[in-house]
Short mmCIF file of C-alpha atoms in Angstrom, two decimals:
data_model
loop_
_atom_site.label_atom_id
_atom_site.label_comp_id
_atom_site.label_asym_id
_atom_site.label_seq_id
_atom_site.Cartn_x
_atom_site.Cartn_y
_atom_site.Cartn_z
CA ALA A 173 -73.62 -31.79 60.35
CA GLU A 174 -73.54 -31.16 64.23
CA ASP A 175 -74.51 -34.99 64.54
CA GLU A 176 -72.27 -36.07 62.80
CA ILE A 177 -69.47 -34.20 64.16
CA THR A 178 -70.99 -35.20 67.47
CA LEU A 179 -70.62 -39.21 66.44
CA LEU A 180 -67.36 -38.48 65.19
CA GLU A 181 -66.10 -37.06 68.17
CA ARG A 182 -67.18 -40.07 70.40
CA GLU A 183 -66.20 -42.82 67.88
CA THR A 184 -63.18 -40.79 68.13
CA LYS A 185 -62.60 -41.22 71.96
CA GLU A 186 -63.89 -44.73 71.90
CA PHE A 187 -61.03 -45.59 69.99
CA TRP A 188 -58.64 -43.65 71.56
CA THR A 189 -60.12 -45.49 75.17
CA LYS A 190 -59.95 -49.31 73.57
CA LEU A 191 -56.32 -48.38 72.33
CA LYS A 192 -55.03 -47.41 75.91
CA SER A 193 -57.23 -50.37 77.32
CA ILE A 194 -55.61 -52.83 74.80
CA TYR A 195 -51.62 -51.47 74.61
CA GLY A 196 -51.37 -49.03 78.31
CA THR A 197 -51.21 -45.60 78.10
CA GLU A 198 -47.03 -45.54 78.18
CA GLN A 199 -46.62 -47.47 74.92
CA ILE A 200 -49.17 -44.94 73.40
CA ASN A 201 -47.60 -42.34 74.75
CA GLN A 202 -43.86 -43.88 73.40
CA THR A 203 -45.22 -44.96 69.78
CA LEU A 204 -46.88 -40.95 69.85
CA ALA A 205 -43.30 -40.22 70.54
CA LEU A 206 -41.68 -42.16 68.61
CA ARG A 207 -44.13 -41.15 66.01
CA ASP A 208 -43.47 -37.73 66.31
CA SER A 209 -39.85 -38.41 66.37
CA CYS A 210 -39.80 -39.58 63.78
CA LYS A 211 -41.74 -37.36 61.70
CA GLU A 212 -38.92 -34.76 62.73
CA SER A 213 -36.39 -36.73 61.14
CA ILE A 214 -38.08 -36.95 57.90
CA LYS A 215 -38.67 -32.71 58.28
CA MET A 216 -35.04 -32.65 59.04
CA LEU A 217 -34.46 -34.94 56.33
CA SER A 218 -36.33 -33.45 54.12
CA GLU A 219 -34.95 -29.83 54.44
CA LYS A 220 -31.51 -31.38 54.35
CA TRP A 221 -31.88 -33.05 50.91
CA SER A 222 -33.93 -29.94 49.48
CA LYS A 223 -30.93 -28.01 50.85
CA LYS A 224 -28.83 -30.08 48.54
CA LEU A 225 -30.76 -30.26 46.08
CA LYS A 226 -31.45 -26.29 45.96
CA GLU A 227 -27.34 -26.37 46.25
CA GLY A 228 -26.93 -28.76 42.80
CA ASP A 229 -29.33 -27.11 41.51
CA MET A 230 -26.72 -23.66 41.95
CA MET A 231 -23.67 -25.86 41.06
CA ILE A 232 -25.16 -27.17 38.26
CA ASP A 233 -26.21 -24.01 36.81
CA LYS A 234 -22.21 -22.28 38.21
CA ILE A 235 -21.04 -25.24 35.82
CA GLN A 236 -23.65 -24.25 32.55
CA GLU A 237 -22.04 -20.80 33.53
CA TYR A 238 -18.50 -21.81 33.70
CA SER A 239 -19.49 -23.84 30.34
CA ASN A 240 -20.77 -21.43 28.80
CA GLU A 241 -17.67 -19.27 29.92
CA ILE A 242 -15.27 -21.63 28.42
CA LEU A 243 -17.14 -21.56 25.08
CA GLN A 244 -17.00 -17.99 24.68
CA GLN A 245 -12.95 -17.84 25.41
CA SER A 246 -12.58 -20.88 22.76
CA LYS A 247 -14.75 -18.69 20.43
CA LEU A 248 -12.32 -15.70 21.28
CA ILE A 249 -8.92 -17.89 21.38
CA SER A 250 -10.16 -19.05 17.48
CA GLU A 251 -11.04 -15.55 16.10
CA ASN A 252 -7.79 -13.94 17.44
CA GLN A 253 -5.96 -17.41 16.23
CA GLU A 254 -7.35 -16.83 12.63
CA ARG A 255 -6.84 -12.90 13.01
CA LEU A 256 -2.72 -13.20 14.36
CA THR A 257 -2.69 -15.85 11.17
CA GLU A 258 -4.33 -13.44 8.95
CA ILE A 259 -1.89 -10.69 10.37
CA LYS A 260 1.31 -12.63 9.10
CA SER A 261 -0.12 -13.49 6.26
CA ASN A 262 -0.39 -9.75 5.18
CA LEU A 263 3.29 -8.98 6.94
CA ASN A 264 4.69 -11.90 5.05
CA GLN A 265 3.21 -9.89 2.21
CA GLU A 266 4.00 -6.39 3.22
CA GLU A 267 7.62 -8.01 3.77
CA GLU A 268 7.77 -9.29 -0.01
CA GLN A 269 6.23 -5.95 -1.14
CA LYS A 270 8.77 -4.14 0.17
CA LYS A 271 11.56 -6.23 -0.96
CA ASP A 272 10.27 -5.73 -3.92
CA LEU A 273 10.29 -2.13 -4.01
CA THR A 274 13.48 -1.90 -2.66
CA ASP A 275 14.44 -3.78 -4.98
CA SER A 276 12.61 -1.25 -7.78
CA ILE A 277 14.12 1.77 -6.23
CA GLN A 278 17.72 0.24 -6.93
CA GLU A 279 17.03 -0.83 -10.07
CA LEU A 280 15.81 3.08 -11.13
CA LYS A 281 18.72 4.17 -9.11
CA GLU A 282 21.07 2.36 -11.07
CA GLU A 283 19.22 3.06 -14.25
CA LEU A 284 19.52 6.45 -13.25
CA MET A 285 23.55 6.63 -12.49
CA LYS A 286 23.82 4.95 -15.86
CA GLU A 287 21.33 7.98 -17.63
CA LYS A 288 23.01 10.36 -15.52
CA GLU A 289 26.76 8.98 -17.16
CA ILE A 290 25.58 8.56 -20.74
CA ILE A 291 24.26 12.03 -20.65
CA SER A 292 27.17 13.51 -19.08
CA SER A 293 29.31 11.51 -21.38
CA LYS A 294 26.81 13.39 -24.49
CA ASN A 295 26.92 16.72 -22.78
CA LYS A 296 30.86 16.34 -22.67
CA ALA A 297 30.49 15.23 -26.14
CA THR A 298 29.08 18.08 -27.16
CA LYS A 299 30.58 20.46 -25.30
CA GLU A 300 33.80 18.91 -27.12
CA ARG A 301 32.46 19.21 -30.11
CA VAL A 302 31.28 22.44 -30.18
CA GLU A 303 34.28 24.01 -28.87
CA ARG A 304 35.70 22.57 -31.51
CA LEU A 305 33.64 23.96 -33.93
CA CYS A 306 34.47 27.59 -32.23
CA LYS A 307 38.13 27.00 -32.74
CA SER A 308 37.50 27.48 -36.64
CA LYS A 309 35.83 30.45 -35.85
CA ALA A 310 38.71 32.79 -37.36
CA LEU A 311 39.33 30.22 -40.34
CA PHE A 312 35.85 30.64 -41.21
CA GLU A 313 35.69 34.11 -41.13
CA GLU A 314 38.43 34.45 -42.77
CA ARG A 315 37.75 32.32 -45.75
CA LEU A 316 33.97 32.65 -45.60
CA GLY A 317 33.34 36.15 -44.63
CA LEU A 318 31.23 34.42 -41.62
CA GLU A 319 30.43 35.25 -37.85
CA ILE A 320 29.81 32.40 -35.40
CA ARG A 321 28.76 32.52 -31.53
CA ARG A 322 27.59 30.78 -29.41
CA ILE A 323 23.40 31.16 -27.96
CA HIS A 324 21.77 29.92 -25.81
CA ASN A 325 21.31 26.07 -25.01
CA GLU A 326 24.79 25.27 -26.71
CA GLN A 327 23.74 26.19 -30.13
CA LEU A 328 25.82 28.12 -32.50
CA GLN A 329 24.98 30.56 -34.48
CA PHE A 330 26.63 31.34 -37.64
CA ILE A 331 26.45 34.26 -40.42
CA PHE A 332 27.33 35.26 -43.49
CA ARG A 333 27.65 38.01 -45.10
CA HIS A 334 29.41 39.66 -48.38
CA ILE A 335 26.75 37.20 -50.30
CA ASP A 336 24.58 39.15 -51.89
CA HIS A 337 26.38 41.85 -53.75
CA LYS A 338 23.55 44.62 -53.72
CA ASP A 339 23.82 44.41 -49.82
CA PRO A 340 27.04 42.90 -48.19
CA ASP A 341 26.26 43.36 -44.94
CA LYS A 342 22.74 41.55 -45.45
CA PRO A 343 22.91 38.39 -42.78
CA TYR A 344 22.49 34.95 -43.78
CA VAL A 345 21.66 33.11 -40.57
CA PHE A 346 21.06 29.80 -39.95
CA THR A 347 22.02 28.03 -35.84
CA LEU A 348 23.12 24.84 -35.13
CA SER A 349 22.69 22.15 -32.42
CA ILE A 350 24.15 18.63 -31.59
CA ASN A 351 21.17 16.39 -30.31
CA GLU A 352 20.48 14.07 -27.45
CA GLN A 353 22.00 10.90 -30.50
CA GLY A 354 24.80 13.55 -31.12
CA ASP A 355 24.00 14.77 -34.08
CA TYR A 356 24.27 17.62 -36.48
CA GLU A 357 20.94 19.51 -36.49
CA VAL A 358 19.70 22.66 -37.85
CA THR A 359 17.78 23.79 -35.98
CA SER A 360 16.69 27.66 -37.88
CA CYS A 361 17.69 29.00 -41.00
CA THR A 362 16.87 32.51 -42.63
CA PRO A 363 16.47 32.95 -45.47
CA PRO A 364 14.96 29.38 -45.86
CA LEU A 365 17.31 27.03 -47.89
CA ASP A 366 14.88 23.92 -49.50
CA CYS A 367 18.38 21.96 -49.20
CA ILE A 368 19.54 22.10 -45.66
CA ALA A 369 17.80 18.82 -44.88
CA GLU A 370 19.64 17.09 -47.51
CA PHE A 371 23.09 19.17 -46.02
CA GLN A 372 22.35 18.32 -42.71
CA LEU A 373 21.73 14.34 -43.72
CA LYS A 374 24.75 14.18 -45.34
CA VAL A 375 26.97 16.32 -42.83
CA ARG A 376 25.81 13.44 -40.53
CA GLU A 377 27.12 10.40 -42.73
CA THR A 378 30.36 12.18 -44.06
CA ASN A 379 31.06 14.53 -40.82
CA ASN A 380 32.70 16.88 -43.38
CA PHE A 381 32.02 20.12 -41.32
CA SER A 382 33.92 22.41 -43.53
CA ALA A 383 31.89 20.71 -46.09
CA PHE A 384 28.73 21.51 -44.65
CA VAL A 385 29.38 24.78 -43.65
CA ALA A 386 30.72 25.65 -47.28
CA ASN A 387 27.51 23.76 -49.11
CA ILE A 388 25.43 26.09 -47.05
CA ARG A 389 27.26 29.12 -48.10
CA LYS A 390 26.97 28.11 -51.54
CA ALA A 391 23.24 27.68 -51.21
CA PHE A 392 23.01 30.61 -49.89
CA THR A 393 24.85 32.59 -52.80
CA ALA A 394 22.61 31.32 -55.30
CA LEU A 395 19.01 32.36 -53.60
CA SER A 396 20.45 35.52 -53.89
CA TYR A 397 20.99 35.77 -57.58
CA LYS A 398 17.08 34.56 -57.68
#
């Protein structure tokens, strides 16, 4: 191995000796300088392009990053637009529901006012009828031995006496009211009469209240003889 190295060194020296003898030392030095200059230029160019490539890679990465951000923003904008559309739709539905509710409330108010008017009218008619019955009190007491009392819920209580000849003070009682339809309605009867429903139906048909009271008294009198 040492002989080969020695041989290589000798051959190299001989090569440079021949080269110098042919081209001259100055030309060789210029060639070497030109070579070194080229090597330096190539090195600088290589470093410059290497830097440019790195900057290009960074620019590509940055552009890719911006592209991803733009895609994310576009997706977010699209989702927000869908959400906004949904909110608008919900608001429209709520407005429609609010309008329907307002209309329903108004209808209920109108119905309530009508009901109040009807009830007020019925109450007025009931009170007027009760007043007329009370005005007939003296006549009934005198002719039929009848006592009329106004009790709770605008009801009238009719108390007959002098029916049972064995016990003239024994009371025979029925209670009368005027129902929601404005008809006479017997709510209680003591002692009970089987014919009370028939009398009630008849007075509703004829509106002859005096005959109604007289018929009940007759029925009580008939009952006292059983």
